[in-house]
Coordinates of C-alpha atoms (C1' of nucleotides) in Angstrom, one line a residue:
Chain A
X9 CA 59.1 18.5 159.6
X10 CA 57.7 15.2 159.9
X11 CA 59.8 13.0 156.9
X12 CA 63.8 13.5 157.4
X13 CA 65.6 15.5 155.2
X14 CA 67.4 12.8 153.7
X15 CA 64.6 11.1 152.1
X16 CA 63.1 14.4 151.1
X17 CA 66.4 14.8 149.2
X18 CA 66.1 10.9 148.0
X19 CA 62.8 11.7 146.4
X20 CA 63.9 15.1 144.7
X21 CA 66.5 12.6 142.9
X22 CA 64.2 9.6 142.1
X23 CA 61.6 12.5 140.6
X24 CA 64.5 14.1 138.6
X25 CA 65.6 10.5 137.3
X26 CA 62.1 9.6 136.6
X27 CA 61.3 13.0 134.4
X28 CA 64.4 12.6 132.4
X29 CA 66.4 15.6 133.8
X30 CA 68.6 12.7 134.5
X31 CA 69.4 10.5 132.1
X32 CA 71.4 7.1 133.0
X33 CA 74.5 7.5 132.3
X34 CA 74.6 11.2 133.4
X35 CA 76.4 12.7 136.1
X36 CA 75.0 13.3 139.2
X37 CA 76.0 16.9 141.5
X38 CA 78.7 16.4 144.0
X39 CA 77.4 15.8 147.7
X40 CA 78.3 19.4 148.0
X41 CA 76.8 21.0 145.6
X42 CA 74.1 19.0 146.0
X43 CA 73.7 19.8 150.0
X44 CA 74.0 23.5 148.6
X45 CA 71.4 23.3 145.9
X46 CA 69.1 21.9 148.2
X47 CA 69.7 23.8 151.2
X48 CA 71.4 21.1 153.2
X49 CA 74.7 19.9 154.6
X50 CA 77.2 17.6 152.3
X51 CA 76.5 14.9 154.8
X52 CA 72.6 14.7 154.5
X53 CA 73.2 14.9 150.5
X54 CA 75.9 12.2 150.8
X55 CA 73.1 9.9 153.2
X56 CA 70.7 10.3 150.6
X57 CA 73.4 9.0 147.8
X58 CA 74.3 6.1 149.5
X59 CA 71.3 4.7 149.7
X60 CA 70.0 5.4 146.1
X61 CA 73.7 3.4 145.3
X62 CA 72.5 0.9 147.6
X63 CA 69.1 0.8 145.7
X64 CA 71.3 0.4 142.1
X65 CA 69.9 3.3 141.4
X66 CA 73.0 5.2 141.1
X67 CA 76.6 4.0 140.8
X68 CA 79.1 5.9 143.1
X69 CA 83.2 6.3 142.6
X70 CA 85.3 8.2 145.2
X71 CA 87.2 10.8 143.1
X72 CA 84.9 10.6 139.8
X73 CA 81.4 11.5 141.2
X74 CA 78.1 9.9 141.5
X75 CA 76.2 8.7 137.6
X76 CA 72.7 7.1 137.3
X77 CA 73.0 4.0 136.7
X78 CA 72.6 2.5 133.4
X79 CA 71.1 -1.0 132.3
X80 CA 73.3 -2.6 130.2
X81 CA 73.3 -5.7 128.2
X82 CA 75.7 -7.1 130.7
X83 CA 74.4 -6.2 134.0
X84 CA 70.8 -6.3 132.8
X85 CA 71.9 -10.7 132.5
X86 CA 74.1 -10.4 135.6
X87 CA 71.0 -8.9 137.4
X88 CA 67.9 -10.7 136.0
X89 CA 69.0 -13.8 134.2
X90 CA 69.9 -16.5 136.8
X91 CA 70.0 -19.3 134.7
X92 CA 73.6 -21.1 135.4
X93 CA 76.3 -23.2 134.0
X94 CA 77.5 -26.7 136.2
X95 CA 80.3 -25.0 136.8
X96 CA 78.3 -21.8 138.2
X97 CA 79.2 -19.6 135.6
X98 CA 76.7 -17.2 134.1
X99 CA 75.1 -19.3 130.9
X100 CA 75.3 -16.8 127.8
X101 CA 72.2 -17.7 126.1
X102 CA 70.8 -16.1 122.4
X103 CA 68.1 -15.8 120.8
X104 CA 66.6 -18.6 118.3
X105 CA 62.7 -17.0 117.4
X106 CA 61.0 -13.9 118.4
X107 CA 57.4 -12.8 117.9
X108 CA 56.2 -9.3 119.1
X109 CA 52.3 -8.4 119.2
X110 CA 49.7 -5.9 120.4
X111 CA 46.7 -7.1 122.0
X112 CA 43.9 -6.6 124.3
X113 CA 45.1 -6.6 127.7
X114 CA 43.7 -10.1 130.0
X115 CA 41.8 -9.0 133.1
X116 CA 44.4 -10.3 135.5
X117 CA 47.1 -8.8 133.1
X118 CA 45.5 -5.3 133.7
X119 CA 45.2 -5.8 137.2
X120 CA 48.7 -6.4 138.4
X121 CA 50.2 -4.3 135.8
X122 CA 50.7 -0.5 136.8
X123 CA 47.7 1.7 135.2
X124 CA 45.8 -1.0 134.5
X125 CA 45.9 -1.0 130.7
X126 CA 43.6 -2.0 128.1
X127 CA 46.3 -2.7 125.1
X128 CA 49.1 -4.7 125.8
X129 CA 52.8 -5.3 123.8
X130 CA 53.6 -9.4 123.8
X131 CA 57.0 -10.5 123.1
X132 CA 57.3 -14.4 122.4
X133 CA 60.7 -15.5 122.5
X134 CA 62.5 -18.7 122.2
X135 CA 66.1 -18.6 123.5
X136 CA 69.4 -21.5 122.8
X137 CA 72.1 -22.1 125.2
X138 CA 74.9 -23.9 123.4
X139 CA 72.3 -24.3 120.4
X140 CA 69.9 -26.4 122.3
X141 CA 66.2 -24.3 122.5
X142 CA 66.4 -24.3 126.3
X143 CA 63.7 -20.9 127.3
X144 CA 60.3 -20.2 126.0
X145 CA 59.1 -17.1 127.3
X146 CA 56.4 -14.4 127.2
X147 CA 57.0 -10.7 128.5
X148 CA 53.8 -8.5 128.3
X149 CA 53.9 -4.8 128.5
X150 CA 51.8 -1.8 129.3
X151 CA 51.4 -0.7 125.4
X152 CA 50.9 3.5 126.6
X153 CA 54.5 3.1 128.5
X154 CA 56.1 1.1 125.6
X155 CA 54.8 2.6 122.1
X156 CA 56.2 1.3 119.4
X157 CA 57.6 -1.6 120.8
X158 CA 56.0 -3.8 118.8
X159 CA 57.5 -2.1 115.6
X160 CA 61.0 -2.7 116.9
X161 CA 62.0 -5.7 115.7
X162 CA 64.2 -7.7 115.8
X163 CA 64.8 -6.6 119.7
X164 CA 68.2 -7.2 121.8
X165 CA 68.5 -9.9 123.3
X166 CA 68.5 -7.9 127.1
X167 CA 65.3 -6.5 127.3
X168 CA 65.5 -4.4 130.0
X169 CA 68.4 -2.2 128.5
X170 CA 66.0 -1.2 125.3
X171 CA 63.4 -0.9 127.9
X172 CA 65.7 1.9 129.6
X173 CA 67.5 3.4 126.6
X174 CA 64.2 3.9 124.4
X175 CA 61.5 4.2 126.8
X176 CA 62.8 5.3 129.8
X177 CA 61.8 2.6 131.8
X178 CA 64.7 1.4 134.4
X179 CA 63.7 -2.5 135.9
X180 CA 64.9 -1.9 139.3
X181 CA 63.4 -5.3 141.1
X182 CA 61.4 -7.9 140.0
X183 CA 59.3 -10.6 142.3
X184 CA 59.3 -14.2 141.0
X185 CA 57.1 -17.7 141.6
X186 CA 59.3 -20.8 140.7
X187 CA 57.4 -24.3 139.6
X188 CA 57.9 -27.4 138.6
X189 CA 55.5 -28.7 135.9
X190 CA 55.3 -30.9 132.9
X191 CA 55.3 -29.3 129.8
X192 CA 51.9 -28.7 128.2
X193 CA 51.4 -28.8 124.0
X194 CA 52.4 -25.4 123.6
X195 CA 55.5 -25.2 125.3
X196 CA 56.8 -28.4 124.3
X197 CA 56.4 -27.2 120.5
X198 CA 58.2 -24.0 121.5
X199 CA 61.1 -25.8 123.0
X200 CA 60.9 -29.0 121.2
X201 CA 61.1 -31.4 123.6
X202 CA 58.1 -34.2 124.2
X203 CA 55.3 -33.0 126.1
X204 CA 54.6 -33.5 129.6
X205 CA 58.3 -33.2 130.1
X206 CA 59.5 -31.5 133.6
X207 CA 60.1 -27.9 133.2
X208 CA 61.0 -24.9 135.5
X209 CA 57.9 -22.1 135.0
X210 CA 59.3 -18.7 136.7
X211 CA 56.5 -16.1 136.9
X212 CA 57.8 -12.7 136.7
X213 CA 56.9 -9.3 137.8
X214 CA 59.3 -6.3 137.4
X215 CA 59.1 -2.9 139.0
X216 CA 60.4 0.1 137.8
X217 CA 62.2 3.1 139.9
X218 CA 58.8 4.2 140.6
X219 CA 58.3 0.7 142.2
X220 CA 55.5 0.4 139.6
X221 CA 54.9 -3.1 137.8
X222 CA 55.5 -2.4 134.3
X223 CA 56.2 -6.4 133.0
X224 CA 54.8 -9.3 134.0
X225 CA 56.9 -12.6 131.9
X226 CA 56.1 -16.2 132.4
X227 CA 59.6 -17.8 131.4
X228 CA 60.0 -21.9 131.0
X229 CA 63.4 -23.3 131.5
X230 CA 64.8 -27.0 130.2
X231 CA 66.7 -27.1 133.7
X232 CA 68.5 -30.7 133.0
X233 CA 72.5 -29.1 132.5
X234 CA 71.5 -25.5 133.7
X235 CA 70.2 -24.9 136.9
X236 CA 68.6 -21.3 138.5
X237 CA 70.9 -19.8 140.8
X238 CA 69.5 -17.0 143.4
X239 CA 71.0 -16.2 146.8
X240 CA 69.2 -15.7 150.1
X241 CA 70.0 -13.2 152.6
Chain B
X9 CA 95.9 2.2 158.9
X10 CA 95.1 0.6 155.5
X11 CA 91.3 -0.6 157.0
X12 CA 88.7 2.1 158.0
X13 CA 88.0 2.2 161.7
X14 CA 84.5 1.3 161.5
X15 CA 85.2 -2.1 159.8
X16 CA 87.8 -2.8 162.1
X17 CA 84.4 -2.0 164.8
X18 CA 82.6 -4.8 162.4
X19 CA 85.2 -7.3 162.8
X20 CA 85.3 -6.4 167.1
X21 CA 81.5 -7.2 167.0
X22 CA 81.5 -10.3 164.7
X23 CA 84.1 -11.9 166.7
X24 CA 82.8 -11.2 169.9
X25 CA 79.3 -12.7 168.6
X26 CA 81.3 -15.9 166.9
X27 CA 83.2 -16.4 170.6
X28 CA 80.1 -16.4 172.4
X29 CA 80.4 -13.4 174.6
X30 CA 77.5 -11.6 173.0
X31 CA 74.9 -14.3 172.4
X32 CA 71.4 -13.8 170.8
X33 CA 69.6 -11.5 172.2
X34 CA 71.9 -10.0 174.3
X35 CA 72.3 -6.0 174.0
X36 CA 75.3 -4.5 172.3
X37 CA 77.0 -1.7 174.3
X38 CA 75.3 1.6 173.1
X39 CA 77.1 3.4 170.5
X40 CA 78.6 5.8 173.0
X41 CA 80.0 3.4 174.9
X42 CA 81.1 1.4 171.5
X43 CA 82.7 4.1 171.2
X44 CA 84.4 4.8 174.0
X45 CA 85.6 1.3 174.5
X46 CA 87.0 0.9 170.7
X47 CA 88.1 4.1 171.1
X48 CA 86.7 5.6 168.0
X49 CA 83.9 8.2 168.0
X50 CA 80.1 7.4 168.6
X51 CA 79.8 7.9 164.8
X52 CA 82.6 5.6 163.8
X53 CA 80.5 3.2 166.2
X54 CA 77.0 3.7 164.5
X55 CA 78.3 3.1 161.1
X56 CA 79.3 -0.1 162.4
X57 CA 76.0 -0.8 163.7
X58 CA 74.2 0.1 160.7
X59 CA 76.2 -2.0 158.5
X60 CA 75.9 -5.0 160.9
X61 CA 72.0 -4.4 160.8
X62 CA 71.6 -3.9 157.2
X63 CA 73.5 -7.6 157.2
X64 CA 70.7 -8.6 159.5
X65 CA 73.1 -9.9 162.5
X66 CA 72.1 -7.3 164.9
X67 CA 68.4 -5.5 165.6
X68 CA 68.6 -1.7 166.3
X69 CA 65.2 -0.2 168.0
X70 CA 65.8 3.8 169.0
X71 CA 65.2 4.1 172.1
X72 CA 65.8 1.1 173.5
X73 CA 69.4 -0.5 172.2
X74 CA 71.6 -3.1 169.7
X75 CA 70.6 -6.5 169.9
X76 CA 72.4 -9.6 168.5
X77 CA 69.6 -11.2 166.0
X78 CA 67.6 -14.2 167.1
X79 CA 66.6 -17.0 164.6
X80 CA 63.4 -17.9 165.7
X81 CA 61.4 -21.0 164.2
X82 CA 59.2 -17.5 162.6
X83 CA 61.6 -15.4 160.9
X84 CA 63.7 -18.6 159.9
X85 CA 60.8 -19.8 158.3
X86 CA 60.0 -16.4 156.7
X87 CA 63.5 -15.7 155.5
X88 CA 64.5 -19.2 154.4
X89 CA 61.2 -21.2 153.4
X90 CA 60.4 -20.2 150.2
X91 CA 57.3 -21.4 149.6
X92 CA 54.1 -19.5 149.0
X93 CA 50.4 -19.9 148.5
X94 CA 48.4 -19.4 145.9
X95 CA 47.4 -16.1 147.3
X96 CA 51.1 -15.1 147.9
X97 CA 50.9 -15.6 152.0
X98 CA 53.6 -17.7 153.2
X99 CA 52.9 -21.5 153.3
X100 CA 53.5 -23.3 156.5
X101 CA 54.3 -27.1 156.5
X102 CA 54.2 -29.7 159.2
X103 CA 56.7 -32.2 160.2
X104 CA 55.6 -35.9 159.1
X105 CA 58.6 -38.0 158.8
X106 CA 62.2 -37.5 160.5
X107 CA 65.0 -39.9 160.2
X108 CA 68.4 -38.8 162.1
X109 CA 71.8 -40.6 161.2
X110 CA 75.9 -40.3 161.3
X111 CA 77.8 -41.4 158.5
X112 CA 81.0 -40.5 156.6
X113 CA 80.9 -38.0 154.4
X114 CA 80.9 -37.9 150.4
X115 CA 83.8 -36.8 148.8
X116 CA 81.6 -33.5 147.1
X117 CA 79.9 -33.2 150.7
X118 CA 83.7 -32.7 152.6
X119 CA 84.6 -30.5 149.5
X120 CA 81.7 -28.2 150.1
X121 CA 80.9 -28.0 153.8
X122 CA 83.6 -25.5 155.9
X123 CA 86.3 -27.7 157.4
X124 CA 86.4 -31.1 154.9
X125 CA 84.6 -32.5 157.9
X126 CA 85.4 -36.7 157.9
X127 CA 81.9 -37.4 159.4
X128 CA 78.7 -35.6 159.0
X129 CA 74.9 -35.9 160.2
X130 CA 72.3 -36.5 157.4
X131 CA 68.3 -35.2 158.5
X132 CA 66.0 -36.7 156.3
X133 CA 62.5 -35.4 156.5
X134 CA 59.4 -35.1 154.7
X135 CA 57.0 -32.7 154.9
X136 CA 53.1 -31.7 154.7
X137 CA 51.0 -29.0 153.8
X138 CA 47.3 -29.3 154.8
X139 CA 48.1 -33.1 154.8
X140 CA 49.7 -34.0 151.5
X141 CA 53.0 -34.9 151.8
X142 CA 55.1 -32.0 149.6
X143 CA 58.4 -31.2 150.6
X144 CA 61.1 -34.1 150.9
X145 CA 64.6 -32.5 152.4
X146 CA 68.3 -34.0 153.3
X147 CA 70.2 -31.7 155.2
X148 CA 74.2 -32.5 155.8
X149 CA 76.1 -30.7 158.3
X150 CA 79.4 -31.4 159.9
X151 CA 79.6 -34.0 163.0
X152 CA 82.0 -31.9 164.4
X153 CA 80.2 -28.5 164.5
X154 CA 77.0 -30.4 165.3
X155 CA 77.9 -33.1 168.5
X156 CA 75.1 -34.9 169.4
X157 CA 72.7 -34.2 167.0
X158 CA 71.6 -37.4 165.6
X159 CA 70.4 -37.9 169.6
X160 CA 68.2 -35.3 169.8
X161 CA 65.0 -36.4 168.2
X162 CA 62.6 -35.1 167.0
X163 CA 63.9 -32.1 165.7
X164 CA 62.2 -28.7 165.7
X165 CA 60.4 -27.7 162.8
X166 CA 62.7 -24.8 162.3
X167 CA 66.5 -26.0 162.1
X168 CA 67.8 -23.2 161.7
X169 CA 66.4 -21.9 165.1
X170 CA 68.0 -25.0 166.6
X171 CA 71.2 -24.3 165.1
X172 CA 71.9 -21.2 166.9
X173 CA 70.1 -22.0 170.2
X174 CA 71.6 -25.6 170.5
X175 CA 74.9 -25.0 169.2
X176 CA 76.1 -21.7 168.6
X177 CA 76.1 -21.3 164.2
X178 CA 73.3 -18.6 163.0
X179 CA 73.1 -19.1 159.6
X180 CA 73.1 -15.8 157.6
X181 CA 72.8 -16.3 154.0
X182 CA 72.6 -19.3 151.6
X183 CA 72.6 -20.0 147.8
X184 CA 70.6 -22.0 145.9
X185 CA 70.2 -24.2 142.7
X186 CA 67.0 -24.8 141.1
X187 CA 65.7 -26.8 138.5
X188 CA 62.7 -28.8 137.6
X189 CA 63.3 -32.8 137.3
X190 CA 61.5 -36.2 136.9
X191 CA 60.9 -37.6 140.5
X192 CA 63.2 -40.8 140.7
X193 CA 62.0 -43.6 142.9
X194 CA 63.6 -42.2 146.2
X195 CA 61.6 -39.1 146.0
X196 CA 58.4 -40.3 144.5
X197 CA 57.9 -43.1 147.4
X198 CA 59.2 -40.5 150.1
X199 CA 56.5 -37.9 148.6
X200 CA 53.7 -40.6 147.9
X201 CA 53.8 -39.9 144.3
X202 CA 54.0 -41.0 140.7
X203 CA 58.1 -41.6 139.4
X204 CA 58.6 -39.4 136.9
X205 CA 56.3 -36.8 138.2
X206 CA 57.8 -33.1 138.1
X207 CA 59.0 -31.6 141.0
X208 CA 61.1 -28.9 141.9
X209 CA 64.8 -30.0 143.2
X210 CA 66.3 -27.4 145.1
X211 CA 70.1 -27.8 146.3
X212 CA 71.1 -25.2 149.3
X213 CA 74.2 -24.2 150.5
X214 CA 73.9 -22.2 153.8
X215 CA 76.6 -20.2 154.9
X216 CA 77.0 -18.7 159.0
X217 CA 78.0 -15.6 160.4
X218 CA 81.7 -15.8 159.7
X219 CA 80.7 -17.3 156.3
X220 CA 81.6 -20.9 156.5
X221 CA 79.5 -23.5 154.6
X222 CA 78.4 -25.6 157.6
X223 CA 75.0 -27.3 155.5
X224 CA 73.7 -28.7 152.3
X225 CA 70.6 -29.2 151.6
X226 CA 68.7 -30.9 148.8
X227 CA 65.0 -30.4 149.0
X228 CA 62.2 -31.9 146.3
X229 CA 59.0 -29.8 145.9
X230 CA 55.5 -30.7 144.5
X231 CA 54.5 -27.1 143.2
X232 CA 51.2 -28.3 141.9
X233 CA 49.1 -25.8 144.6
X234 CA 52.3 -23.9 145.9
X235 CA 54.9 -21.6 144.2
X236 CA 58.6 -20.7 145.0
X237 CA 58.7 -16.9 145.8
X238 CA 62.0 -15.3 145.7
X239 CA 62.9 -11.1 144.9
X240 CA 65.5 -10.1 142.5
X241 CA 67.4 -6.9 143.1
Chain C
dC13 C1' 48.3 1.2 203.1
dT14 C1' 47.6 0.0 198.3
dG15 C1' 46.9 0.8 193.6
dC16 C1' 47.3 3.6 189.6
dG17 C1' 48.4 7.2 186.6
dT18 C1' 51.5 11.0 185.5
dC19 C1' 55.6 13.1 184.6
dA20 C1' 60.3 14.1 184.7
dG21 C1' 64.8 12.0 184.1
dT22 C1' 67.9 9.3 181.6
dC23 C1' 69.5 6.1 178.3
dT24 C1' 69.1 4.7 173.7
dT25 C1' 69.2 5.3 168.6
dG26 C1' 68.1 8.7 164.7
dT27 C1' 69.3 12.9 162.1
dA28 C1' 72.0 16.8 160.7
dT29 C1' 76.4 19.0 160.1
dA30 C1' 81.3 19.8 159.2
dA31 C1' 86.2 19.2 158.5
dG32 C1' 90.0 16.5 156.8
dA33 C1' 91.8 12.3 154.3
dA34 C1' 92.0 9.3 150.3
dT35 C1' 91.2 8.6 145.5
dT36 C1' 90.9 9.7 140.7
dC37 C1' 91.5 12.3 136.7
dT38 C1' 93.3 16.2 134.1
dC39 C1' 96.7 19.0 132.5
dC40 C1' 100.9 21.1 132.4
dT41 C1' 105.9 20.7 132.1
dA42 C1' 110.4 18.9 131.5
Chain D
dT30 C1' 106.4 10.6 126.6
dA31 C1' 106.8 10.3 131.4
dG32 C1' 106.0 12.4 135.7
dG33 C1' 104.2 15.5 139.0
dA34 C1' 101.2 19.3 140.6
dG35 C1' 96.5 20.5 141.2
dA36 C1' 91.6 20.2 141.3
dA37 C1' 87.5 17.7 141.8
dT38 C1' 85.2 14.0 143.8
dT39 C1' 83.8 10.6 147.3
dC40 C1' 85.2 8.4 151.9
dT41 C1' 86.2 8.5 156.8
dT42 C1' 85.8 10.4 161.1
dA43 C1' 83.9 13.4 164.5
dT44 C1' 80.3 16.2 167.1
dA45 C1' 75.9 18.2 168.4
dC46 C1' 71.2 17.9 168.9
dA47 C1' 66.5 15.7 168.3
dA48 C1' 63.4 11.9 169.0
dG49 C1' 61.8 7.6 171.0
dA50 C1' 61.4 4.4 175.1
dC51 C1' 61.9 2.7 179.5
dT52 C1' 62.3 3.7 184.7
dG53 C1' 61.2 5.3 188.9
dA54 C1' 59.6 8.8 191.9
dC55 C1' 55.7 11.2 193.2
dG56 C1' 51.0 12.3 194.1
dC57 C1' 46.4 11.2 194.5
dA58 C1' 42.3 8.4 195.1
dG59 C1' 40.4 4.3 196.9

DNA sequence: CTGCGTCAGTCTTGTATAAGAATTCTCCTA
DNA sequence: TAGGAGAATTCTTATACAAGACTGACGCAG
């Protein structure tokens, strides 16, 4: 056997997560009865685990059991929204305008999204922090792994929770570009501030458990009391 | 024994790494040996490893042995320099001006760095890509984890690298805060460019292998042709 | 005698397995 | 209602074997 057993059994999980055998939320088998099921011992089942837990996949506790993990409001901002207080503390932001369409995807949309699809979801959203319109941003979506979406609104203010609880779709990573620039006519509408102002543009792509790019968001931050916090190790 | 064996194992290694007795590059004992010396099992041992690996302090090749991780001026510059091409590949500046001096420290610099150091070094440099001047940076570390350092121009490209060769501090993981702002005149005339022009401030705190803050670092960007690339998971 | 390739030996980490300890929750009982 | 026994789970530790990598001895050709 060429691949160790371990990841075999890694992959048997991701697939059973992926087809919705597993929902988030839902309890996984014990590392026993796992190693049984699978033909193989409670310590290769337990390797496996711990790495899906270190993946955020899955969310261990010694005496409960192992759960998929589930994206909620609170950890889907924890995770994914790194916009900070002076202080450091996580800045609560909510939502001031929101436009959802369907559209034709862009040629570089299609390419770097996974399937290269032809009709794209756009949300538009305009977010406060403290009541001051602070982040203009645009998330598009395949429209074949999100139908519907555009008949949702108004949508939460986490995205990537609805993205999990109604479609299935868990945001596990995401890859970012961070500029500077001065705001251009559109943006500076948007956000109301004069144009040519300096504001923070953060391209966004976000993978799914299936590591396949299913959002790319262009977000534009007033960074003047907030700053972007991200750690590197 | 409240603390599992195998972090006790981490701690053995750690320290022995912060004393100098295993230096970079030099070979851990093999896990059996680990073992036998720690008195703990060879399994106990390679948990330890693993950890210490996953934390990017040691290198493990099969075959071959533990190694204690060396920062050199390429994987410093891969893990800690952010910024990227247009085409995604890694950017790689040159050095074009370096200014080296000793001074006391701010009242926010000695609450920050490890220690409340009295006196600190300041490096001041600017830097180019393809010839335009892009990158302005003051780093601040402690004159007392640093002696002689304002002497020993001109510095390396990679400080980091120089760090741990030259005196002993590997730096393991830093935070940062981001935001776009208006150059002010400091950083326009250091970067040869309009005040008021957008750039991307970036303030770093970089901790070392025992976790102490030992240097700040506020860096200006000109992301016209070059974007920030950081992963989120 | 020298140079080179091969191959066995040995040292290392990687993988698989198992048993007991610690933790958590449930449920029964006083 | 409080407390304790019990069952279920993950966590810790231990051991055996497999796989990869370097070393050195050996043999053979030049």
């Amino acid at each position: 056997m060429t691949e160790p057993l371990y990841k075999t059994v890694i992959g048997t999980l991701i697939d059973r997560i992926i087809s919705g055998e597993l929902v988030p939320g839902a309890m996984l088998p014990s590392e026993h009865d796992l190693g049984t099921e699978l033909g193989v011992s409670q310590g290769t089942a337990r390797k496996a685990l711990e790495e899906l837990e270190r993946r955020g996949i899955i969310k261990r506790r010694q005496g409960v059991g192992s759960f998929v993990a589930v994206r909620t409001p609170e950890n889907a901002m924890f995770q994914f929204f790194r916009l900070r207080n002076p202080d450091g503390t996580q800045a609560i932001p909510d939502l001031a305008e929101e436009a959802v369409s369907s559209r034709n995807a862009a040629a570089c949309e299609a390419g770097q999204l996974s399937g290269a699809p032809e009709k794209v979801h756009e949300i538009v959203r305009v977010r406060t922090i403290g009541g001051a319109r602070l982040i203009y941003e645009k998330s598009v979506v395949p429209a074949v792994l999100f139908p519907g979406l555009d008949q949702r609104a108004p949508l939460p203010n986490a995205l990537y929770a609805l993205y999990q609880q109604a479609f299935r779709i868990a945001i596990v990573r995401a890859e970012e570009s961070i500029r500077a620039i001065a705001a251009d006519q559109e943006t500076a509408s948007a956000l109301g501030c004069a144009v040519s102002r300096p504001v923070m543009r953060v391209e966004r792509k976000a993978f799914d458990i299936a590591d396949r790019c299913v959002e790319l968001r262009s977000s534009f931050y007033v960074t003047d009391h907030h700053a972007y916090g991200i750690s590197l190790s």
